[in-house]
GROMACS .gro file of C-alpha atoms in nm:
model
  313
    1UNK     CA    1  -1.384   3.106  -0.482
    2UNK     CA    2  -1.728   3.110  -0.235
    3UNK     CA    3  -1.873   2.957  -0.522
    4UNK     CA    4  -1.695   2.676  -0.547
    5UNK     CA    5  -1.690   2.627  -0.155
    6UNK     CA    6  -1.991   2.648  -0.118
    7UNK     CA    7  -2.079   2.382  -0.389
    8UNK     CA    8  -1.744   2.137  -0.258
    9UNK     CA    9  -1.946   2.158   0.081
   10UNK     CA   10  -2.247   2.022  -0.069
   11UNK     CA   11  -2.074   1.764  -0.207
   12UNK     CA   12  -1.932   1.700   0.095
   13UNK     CA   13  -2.269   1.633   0.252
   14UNK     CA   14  -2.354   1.395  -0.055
   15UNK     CA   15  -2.033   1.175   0.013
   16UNK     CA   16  -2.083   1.184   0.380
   17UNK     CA   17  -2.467   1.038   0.383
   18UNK     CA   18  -2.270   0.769   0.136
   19UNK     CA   19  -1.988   0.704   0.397
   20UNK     CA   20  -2.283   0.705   0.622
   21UNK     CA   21  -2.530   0.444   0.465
   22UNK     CA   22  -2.194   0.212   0.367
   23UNK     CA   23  -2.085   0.205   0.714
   24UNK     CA   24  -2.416   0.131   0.900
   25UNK     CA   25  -2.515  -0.142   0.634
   26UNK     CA   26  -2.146  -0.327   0.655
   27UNK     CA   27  -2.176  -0.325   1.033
   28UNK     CA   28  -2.537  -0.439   1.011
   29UNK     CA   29  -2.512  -0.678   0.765
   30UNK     CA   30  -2.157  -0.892   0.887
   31UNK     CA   31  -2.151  -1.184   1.041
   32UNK     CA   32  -2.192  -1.212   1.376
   33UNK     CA   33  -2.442  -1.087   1.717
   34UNK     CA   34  -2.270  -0.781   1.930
   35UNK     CA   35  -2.547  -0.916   2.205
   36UNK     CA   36  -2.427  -1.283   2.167
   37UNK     CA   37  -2.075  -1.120   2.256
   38UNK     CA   38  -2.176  -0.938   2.554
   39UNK     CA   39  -2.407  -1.227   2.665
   40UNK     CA   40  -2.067  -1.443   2.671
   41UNK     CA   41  -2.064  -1.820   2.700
   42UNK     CA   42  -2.309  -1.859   2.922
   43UNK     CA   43  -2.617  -1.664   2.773
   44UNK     CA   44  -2.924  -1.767   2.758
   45UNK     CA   45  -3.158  -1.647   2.448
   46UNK     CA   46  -3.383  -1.527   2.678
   47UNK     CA   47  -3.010  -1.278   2.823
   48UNK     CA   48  -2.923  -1.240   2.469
   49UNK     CA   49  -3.311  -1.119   2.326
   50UNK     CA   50  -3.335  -0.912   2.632
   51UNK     CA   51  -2.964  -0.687   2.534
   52UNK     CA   52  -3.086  -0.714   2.138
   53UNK     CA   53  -3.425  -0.485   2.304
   54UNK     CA   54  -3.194  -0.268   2.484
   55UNK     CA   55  -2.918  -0.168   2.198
   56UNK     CA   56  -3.234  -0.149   1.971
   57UNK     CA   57  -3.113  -0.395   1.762
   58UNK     CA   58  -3.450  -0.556   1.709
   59UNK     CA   59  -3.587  -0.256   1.509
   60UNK     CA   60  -3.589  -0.219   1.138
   61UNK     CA   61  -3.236  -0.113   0.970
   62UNK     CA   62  -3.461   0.210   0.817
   63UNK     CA   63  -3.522   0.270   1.155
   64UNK     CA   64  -3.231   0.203   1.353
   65UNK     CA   65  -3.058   0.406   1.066
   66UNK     CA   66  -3.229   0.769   1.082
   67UNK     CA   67  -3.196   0.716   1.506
   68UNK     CA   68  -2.833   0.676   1.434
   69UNK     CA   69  -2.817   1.024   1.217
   70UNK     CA   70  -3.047   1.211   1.426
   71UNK     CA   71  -2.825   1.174   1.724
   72UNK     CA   72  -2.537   1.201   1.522
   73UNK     CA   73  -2.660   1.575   1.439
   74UNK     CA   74  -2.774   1.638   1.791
   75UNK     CA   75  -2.403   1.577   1.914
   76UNK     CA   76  -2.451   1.234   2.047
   77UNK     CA   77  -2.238   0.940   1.836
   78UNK     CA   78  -2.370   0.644   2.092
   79UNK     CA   79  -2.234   0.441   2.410
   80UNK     CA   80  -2.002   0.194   2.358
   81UNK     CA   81  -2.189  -0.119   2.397
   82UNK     CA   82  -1.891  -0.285   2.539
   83UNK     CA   83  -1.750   0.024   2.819
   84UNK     CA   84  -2.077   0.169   2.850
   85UNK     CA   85  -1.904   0.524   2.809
   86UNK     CA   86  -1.970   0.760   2.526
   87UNK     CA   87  -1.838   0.699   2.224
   88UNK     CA   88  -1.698   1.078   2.214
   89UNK     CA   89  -1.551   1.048   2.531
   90UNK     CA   90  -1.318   0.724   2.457
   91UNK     CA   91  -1.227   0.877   2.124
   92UNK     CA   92  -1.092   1.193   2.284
   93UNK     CA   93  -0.889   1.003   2.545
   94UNK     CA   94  -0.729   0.796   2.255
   95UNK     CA   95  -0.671   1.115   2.028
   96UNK     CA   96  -0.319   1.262   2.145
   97UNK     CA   97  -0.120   0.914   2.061
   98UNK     CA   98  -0.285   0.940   1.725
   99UNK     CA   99  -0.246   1.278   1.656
  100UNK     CA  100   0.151   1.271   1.741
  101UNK     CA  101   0.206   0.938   1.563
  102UNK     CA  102   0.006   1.115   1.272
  103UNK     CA  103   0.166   1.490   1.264
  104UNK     CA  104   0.529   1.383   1.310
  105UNK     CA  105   0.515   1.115   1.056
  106UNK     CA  106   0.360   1.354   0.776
  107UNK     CA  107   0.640   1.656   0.925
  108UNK     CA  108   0.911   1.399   0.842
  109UNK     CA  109   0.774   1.219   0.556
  110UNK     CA  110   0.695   1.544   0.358
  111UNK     CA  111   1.021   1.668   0.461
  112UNK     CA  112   1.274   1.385   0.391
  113UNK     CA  113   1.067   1.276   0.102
  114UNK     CA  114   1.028   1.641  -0.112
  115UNK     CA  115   1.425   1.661  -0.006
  116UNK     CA  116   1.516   1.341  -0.152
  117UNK     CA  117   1.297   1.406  -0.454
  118UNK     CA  118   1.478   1.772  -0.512
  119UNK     CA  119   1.855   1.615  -0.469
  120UNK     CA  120   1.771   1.315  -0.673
  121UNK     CA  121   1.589   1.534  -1.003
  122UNK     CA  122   1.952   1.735  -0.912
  123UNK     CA  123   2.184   1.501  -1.001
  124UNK     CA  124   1.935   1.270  -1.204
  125UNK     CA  125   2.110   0.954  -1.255
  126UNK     CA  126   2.365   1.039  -0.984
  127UNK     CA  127   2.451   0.873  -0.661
  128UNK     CA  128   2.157   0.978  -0.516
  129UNK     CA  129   1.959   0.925  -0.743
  130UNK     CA  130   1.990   0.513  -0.755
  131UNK     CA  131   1.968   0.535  -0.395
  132UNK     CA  132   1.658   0.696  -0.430
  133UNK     CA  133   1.535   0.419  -0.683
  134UNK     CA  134   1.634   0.142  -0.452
  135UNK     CA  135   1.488   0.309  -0.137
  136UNK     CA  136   1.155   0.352  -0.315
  137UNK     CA  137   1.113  -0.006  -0.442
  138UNK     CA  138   1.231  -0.107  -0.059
  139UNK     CA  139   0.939   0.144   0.055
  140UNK     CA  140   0.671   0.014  -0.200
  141UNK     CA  141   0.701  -0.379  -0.100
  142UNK     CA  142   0.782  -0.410   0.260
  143UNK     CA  143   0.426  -0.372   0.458
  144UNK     CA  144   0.459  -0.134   0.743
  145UNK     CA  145   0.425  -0.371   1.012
  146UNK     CA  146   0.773  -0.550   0.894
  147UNK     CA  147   0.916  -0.283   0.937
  148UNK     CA  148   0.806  -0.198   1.252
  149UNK     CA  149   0.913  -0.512   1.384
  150UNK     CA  150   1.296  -0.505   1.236
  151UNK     CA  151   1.288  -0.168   1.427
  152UNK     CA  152   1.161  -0.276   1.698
  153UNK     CA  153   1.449  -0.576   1.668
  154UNK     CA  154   1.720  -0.435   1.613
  155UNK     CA  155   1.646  -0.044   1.810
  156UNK     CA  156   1.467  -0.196   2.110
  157UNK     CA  157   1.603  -0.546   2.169
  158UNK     CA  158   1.948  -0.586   2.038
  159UNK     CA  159   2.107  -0.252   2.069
  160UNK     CA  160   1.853  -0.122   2.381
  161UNK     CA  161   1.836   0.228   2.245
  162UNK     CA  162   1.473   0.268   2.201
  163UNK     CA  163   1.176   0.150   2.414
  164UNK     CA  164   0.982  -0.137   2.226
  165UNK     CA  165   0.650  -0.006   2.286
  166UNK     CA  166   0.432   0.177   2.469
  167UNK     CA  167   0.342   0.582   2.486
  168UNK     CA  168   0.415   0.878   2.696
  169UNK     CA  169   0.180   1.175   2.698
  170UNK     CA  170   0.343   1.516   2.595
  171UNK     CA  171   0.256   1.634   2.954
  172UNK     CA  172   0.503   1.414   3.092
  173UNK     CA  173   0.777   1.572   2.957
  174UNK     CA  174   0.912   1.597   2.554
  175UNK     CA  175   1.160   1.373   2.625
  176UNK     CA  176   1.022   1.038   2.669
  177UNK     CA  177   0.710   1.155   2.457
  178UNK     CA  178   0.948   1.180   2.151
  179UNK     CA  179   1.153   0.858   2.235
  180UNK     CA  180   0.839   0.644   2.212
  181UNK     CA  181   0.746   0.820   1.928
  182UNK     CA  182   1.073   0.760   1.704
  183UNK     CA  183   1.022   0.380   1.580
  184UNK     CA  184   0.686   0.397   1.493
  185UNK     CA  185   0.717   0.730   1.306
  186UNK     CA  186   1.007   0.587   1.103
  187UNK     CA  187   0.769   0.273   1.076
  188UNK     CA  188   0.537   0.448   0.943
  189UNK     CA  189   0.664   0.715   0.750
  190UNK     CA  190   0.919   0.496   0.518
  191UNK     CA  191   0.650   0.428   0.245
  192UNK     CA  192   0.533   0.770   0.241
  193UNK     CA  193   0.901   0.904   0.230
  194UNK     CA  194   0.957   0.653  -0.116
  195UNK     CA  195   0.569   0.807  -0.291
  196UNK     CA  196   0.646   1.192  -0.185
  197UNK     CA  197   1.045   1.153  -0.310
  198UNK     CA  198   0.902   0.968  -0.643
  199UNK     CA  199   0.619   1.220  -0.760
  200UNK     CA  200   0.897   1.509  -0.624
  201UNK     CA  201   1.208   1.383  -0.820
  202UNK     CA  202   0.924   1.332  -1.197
  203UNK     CA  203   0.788   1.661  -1.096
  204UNK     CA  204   1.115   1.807  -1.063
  205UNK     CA  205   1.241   1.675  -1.381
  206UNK     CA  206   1.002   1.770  -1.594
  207UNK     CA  207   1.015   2.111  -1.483
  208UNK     CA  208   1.389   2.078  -1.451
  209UNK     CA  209   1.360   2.051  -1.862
  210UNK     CA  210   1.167   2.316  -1.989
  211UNK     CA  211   1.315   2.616  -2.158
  212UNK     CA  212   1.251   2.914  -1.923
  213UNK     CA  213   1.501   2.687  -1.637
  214UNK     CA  214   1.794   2.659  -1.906
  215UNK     CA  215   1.727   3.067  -1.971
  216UNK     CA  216   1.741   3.062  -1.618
  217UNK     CA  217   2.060   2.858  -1.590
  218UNK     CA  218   2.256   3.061  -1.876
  219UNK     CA  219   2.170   3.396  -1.689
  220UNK     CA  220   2.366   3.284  -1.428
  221UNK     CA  221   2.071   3.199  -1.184
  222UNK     CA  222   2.235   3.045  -0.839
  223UNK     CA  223   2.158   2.596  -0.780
  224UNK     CA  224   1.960   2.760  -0.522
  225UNK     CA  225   1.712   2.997  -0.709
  226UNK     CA  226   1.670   2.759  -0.956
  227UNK     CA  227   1.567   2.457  -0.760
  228UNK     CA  228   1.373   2.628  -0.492
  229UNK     CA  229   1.250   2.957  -0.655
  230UNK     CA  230   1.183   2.837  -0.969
  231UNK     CA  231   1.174   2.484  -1.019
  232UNK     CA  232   0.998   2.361  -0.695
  233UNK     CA  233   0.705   2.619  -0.664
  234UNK     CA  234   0.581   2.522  -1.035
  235UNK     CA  235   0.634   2.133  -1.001
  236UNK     CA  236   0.425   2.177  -0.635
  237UNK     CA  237   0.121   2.082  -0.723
  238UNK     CA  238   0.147   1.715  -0.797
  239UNK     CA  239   0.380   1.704  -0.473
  240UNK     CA  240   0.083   1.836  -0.252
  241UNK     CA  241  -0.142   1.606  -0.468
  242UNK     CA  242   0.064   1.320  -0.341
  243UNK     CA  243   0.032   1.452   0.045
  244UNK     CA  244  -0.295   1.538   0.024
  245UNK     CA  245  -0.336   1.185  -0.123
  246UNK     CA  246  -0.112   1.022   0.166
  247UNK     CA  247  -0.386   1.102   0.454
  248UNK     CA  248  -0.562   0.842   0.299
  249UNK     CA  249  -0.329   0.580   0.339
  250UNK     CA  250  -0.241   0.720   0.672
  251UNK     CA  251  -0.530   0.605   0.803
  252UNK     CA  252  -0.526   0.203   0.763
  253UNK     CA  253  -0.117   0.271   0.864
  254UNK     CA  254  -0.207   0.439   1.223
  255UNK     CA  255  -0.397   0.117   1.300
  256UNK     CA  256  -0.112  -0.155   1.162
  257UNK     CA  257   0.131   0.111   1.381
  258UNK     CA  258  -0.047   0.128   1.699
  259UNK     CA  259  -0.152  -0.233   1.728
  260UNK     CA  260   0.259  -0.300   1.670
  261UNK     CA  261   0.391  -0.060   1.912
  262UNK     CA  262   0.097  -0.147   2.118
  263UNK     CA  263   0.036   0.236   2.134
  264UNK     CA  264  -0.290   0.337   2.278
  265UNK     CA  265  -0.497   0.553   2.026
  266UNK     CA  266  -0.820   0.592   1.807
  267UNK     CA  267  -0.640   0.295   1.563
  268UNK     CA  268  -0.651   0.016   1.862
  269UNK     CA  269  -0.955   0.160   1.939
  270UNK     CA  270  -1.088   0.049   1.627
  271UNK     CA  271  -0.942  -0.269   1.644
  272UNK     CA  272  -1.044  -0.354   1.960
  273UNK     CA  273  -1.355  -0.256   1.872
  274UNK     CA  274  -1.421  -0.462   1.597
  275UNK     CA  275  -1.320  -0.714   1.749
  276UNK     CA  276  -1.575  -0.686   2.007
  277UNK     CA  277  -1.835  -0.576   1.713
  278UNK     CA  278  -1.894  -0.235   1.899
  279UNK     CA  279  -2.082  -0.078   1.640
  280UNK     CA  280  -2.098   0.340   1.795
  281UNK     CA  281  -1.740   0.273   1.835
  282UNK     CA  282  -1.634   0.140   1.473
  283UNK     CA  283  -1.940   0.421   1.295
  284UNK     CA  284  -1.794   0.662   1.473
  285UNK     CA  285  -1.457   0.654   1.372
  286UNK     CA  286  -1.527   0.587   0.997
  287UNK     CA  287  -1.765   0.909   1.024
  288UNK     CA  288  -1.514   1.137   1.207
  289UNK     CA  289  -1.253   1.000   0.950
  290UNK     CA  290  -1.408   1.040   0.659
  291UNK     CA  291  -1.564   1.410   0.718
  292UNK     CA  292  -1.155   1.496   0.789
  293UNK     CA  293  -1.011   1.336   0.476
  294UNK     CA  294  -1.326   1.500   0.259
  295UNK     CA  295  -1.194   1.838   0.458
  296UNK     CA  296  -0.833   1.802   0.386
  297UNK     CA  297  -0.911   1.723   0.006
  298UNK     CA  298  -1.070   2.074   0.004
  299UNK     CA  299  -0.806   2.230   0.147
  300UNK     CA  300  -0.533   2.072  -0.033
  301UNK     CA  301  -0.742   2.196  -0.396
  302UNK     CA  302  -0.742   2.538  -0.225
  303UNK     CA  303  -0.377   2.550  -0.135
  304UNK     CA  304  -0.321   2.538  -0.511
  305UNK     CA  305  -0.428   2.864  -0.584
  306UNK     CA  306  -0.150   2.974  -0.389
  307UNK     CA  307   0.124   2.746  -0.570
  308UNK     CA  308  -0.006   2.810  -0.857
  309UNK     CA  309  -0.190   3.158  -0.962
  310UNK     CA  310  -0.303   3.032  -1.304
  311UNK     CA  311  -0.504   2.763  -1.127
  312UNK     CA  312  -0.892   3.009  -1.039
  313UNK     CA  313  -1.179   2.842  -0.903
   0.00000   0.00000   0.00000
């Protein structure tokens, strides 16, 4: 098990230095002049050669590059060229929104979706079943952000039940923190309810089908044992597959979710900053990102040693 830490961790550092060299080059390389931006309007290119001198921007990419990393490793991601704050500083005032949006829509995803999945292997064919298949085609096709705004329609401004946008810190009381916090979870959580309950209700089945669950069955084993004793802790390892898999897309949804809610966090962050071509801002992000999605990989592949004690690393 070390062993095959250790050598994921090196890996790790492979992919990263990729992440690393992808990211710097796309920002470098894209249309457009972050000190034409700043300049404004008005700018002279006397104003706009004098801020190029100042970000650096006038050295070499090689060079510009290994500055970039060598801060990086001393703890130092940049200044946002735009707030002329650190970049770790604006990050970690934009983290709890994302982190809440984030954690309760995986809690309710992974939880209505593996439920849905286990009723719907059940009674395949069943009621719930073709509710299930409906649902999941809904899921699949409608992008996130129409979603959020029929919620945000029909919650917010014809019925009044729900705010329409916005956030409340946690410190301000659970109350209003959670009642921002419903429509874009169930925003954003829909698609990932329809891919968990798929792989859930296929992995189900085919366990469902093999012989040792009919022994099982004619021994007199309970609906209970069966589904969650037997049945669910040998089809779990495509179902954490599929979470695992889900941070992914998480992602690219926190952004569409926050810019629709108009919910301050790390994904309009992003967006504002790449719209103001704030590179610290945007390589910082991608960087933090990435290293936690690498992480979480690793940790899903060890969680299946403990689903599964044939699997040995």
């Amino acid at each position: 098990m070390g062993t095959y830490i250790l050598r994921r961790l090196v890996s790790t550092i492979a992919v990263m230095a990729m992440v690393g060299i992808f990211v710097f080059l796309l920002l470098r390389l894209a249309p457009g002049d972050p000190a034409a931006m700043i300049a404004g309007d008005k700018g002279t290119p006397e104003m706009i050669a004098g801020i190029r001198e100042q970000l650096g921007l006038n050295d070499p990419l090689p060079v510009q590059f290994i500055h970039w990393v060598q801060n990086m490793f001393a703890g130092d991601f940049g200044t946002s060229i735009f707030a002329g704050r650190p970049v770790l500083d604006l990050i970690s005032q934009r983290l709890e929104p994302t982190l809440s949006l984030s954690v309760l829509t995986m809690l309710f995803a992974v939880t209505v979706g593996v439920t849905f999945g286990i009723l719907a292997a059940w009674r395949s064919g069943g009621l719930v079943d073709r509710a299930l298949t409906a649902f999941s085609a809904l899921g699949f096709s409608v992008p996130v952000f129409v979603i959020g705004f029929f919620l945000i329609y029909f919650f917010a401004i014809r019925t009044n039940w729900l705010p329409v946008q916005g956030y409340q810190p946690i410190d301000h009381g659970f109350e209003p923190w959670i009642v921002h916090l419903v429509l874009p979870t169930l925003a954003l959580s829909i698609p990932y309810i329809a891919y968990i309950a798929r792989i859930a209700r296929a992995s189900m089945l085919e366990v469902l089908s093999e012989d040792y669950m009919r022994t099982a069955a004619a021994k007199g084993a309970s609906s209970y044992s069966m589904l969650f004793h037997h049945a669910l802790k040998n089809a779990g390892v495509p179902i954490l597959t599929v979470i695992g898999l889900s941070f992914a897309g998480l992602i690219g949804g926190v952004v569409i979710t926050e810019t629709v809610f108009n919910i301050p966090g790390v994904g309009r962050l992003v967006v504002d900053a790449i719209n103001n071509r704030d590179y610290p801002i945007i390589q910082s992000v991608l960087i933090l990102t990435s290293g936690l999605y690498v992480l979480i990989n690793l940790a899903v592949d060890l969680a299946y040693t403990l689903i599964d004690p044939r699997i040995r690393y």
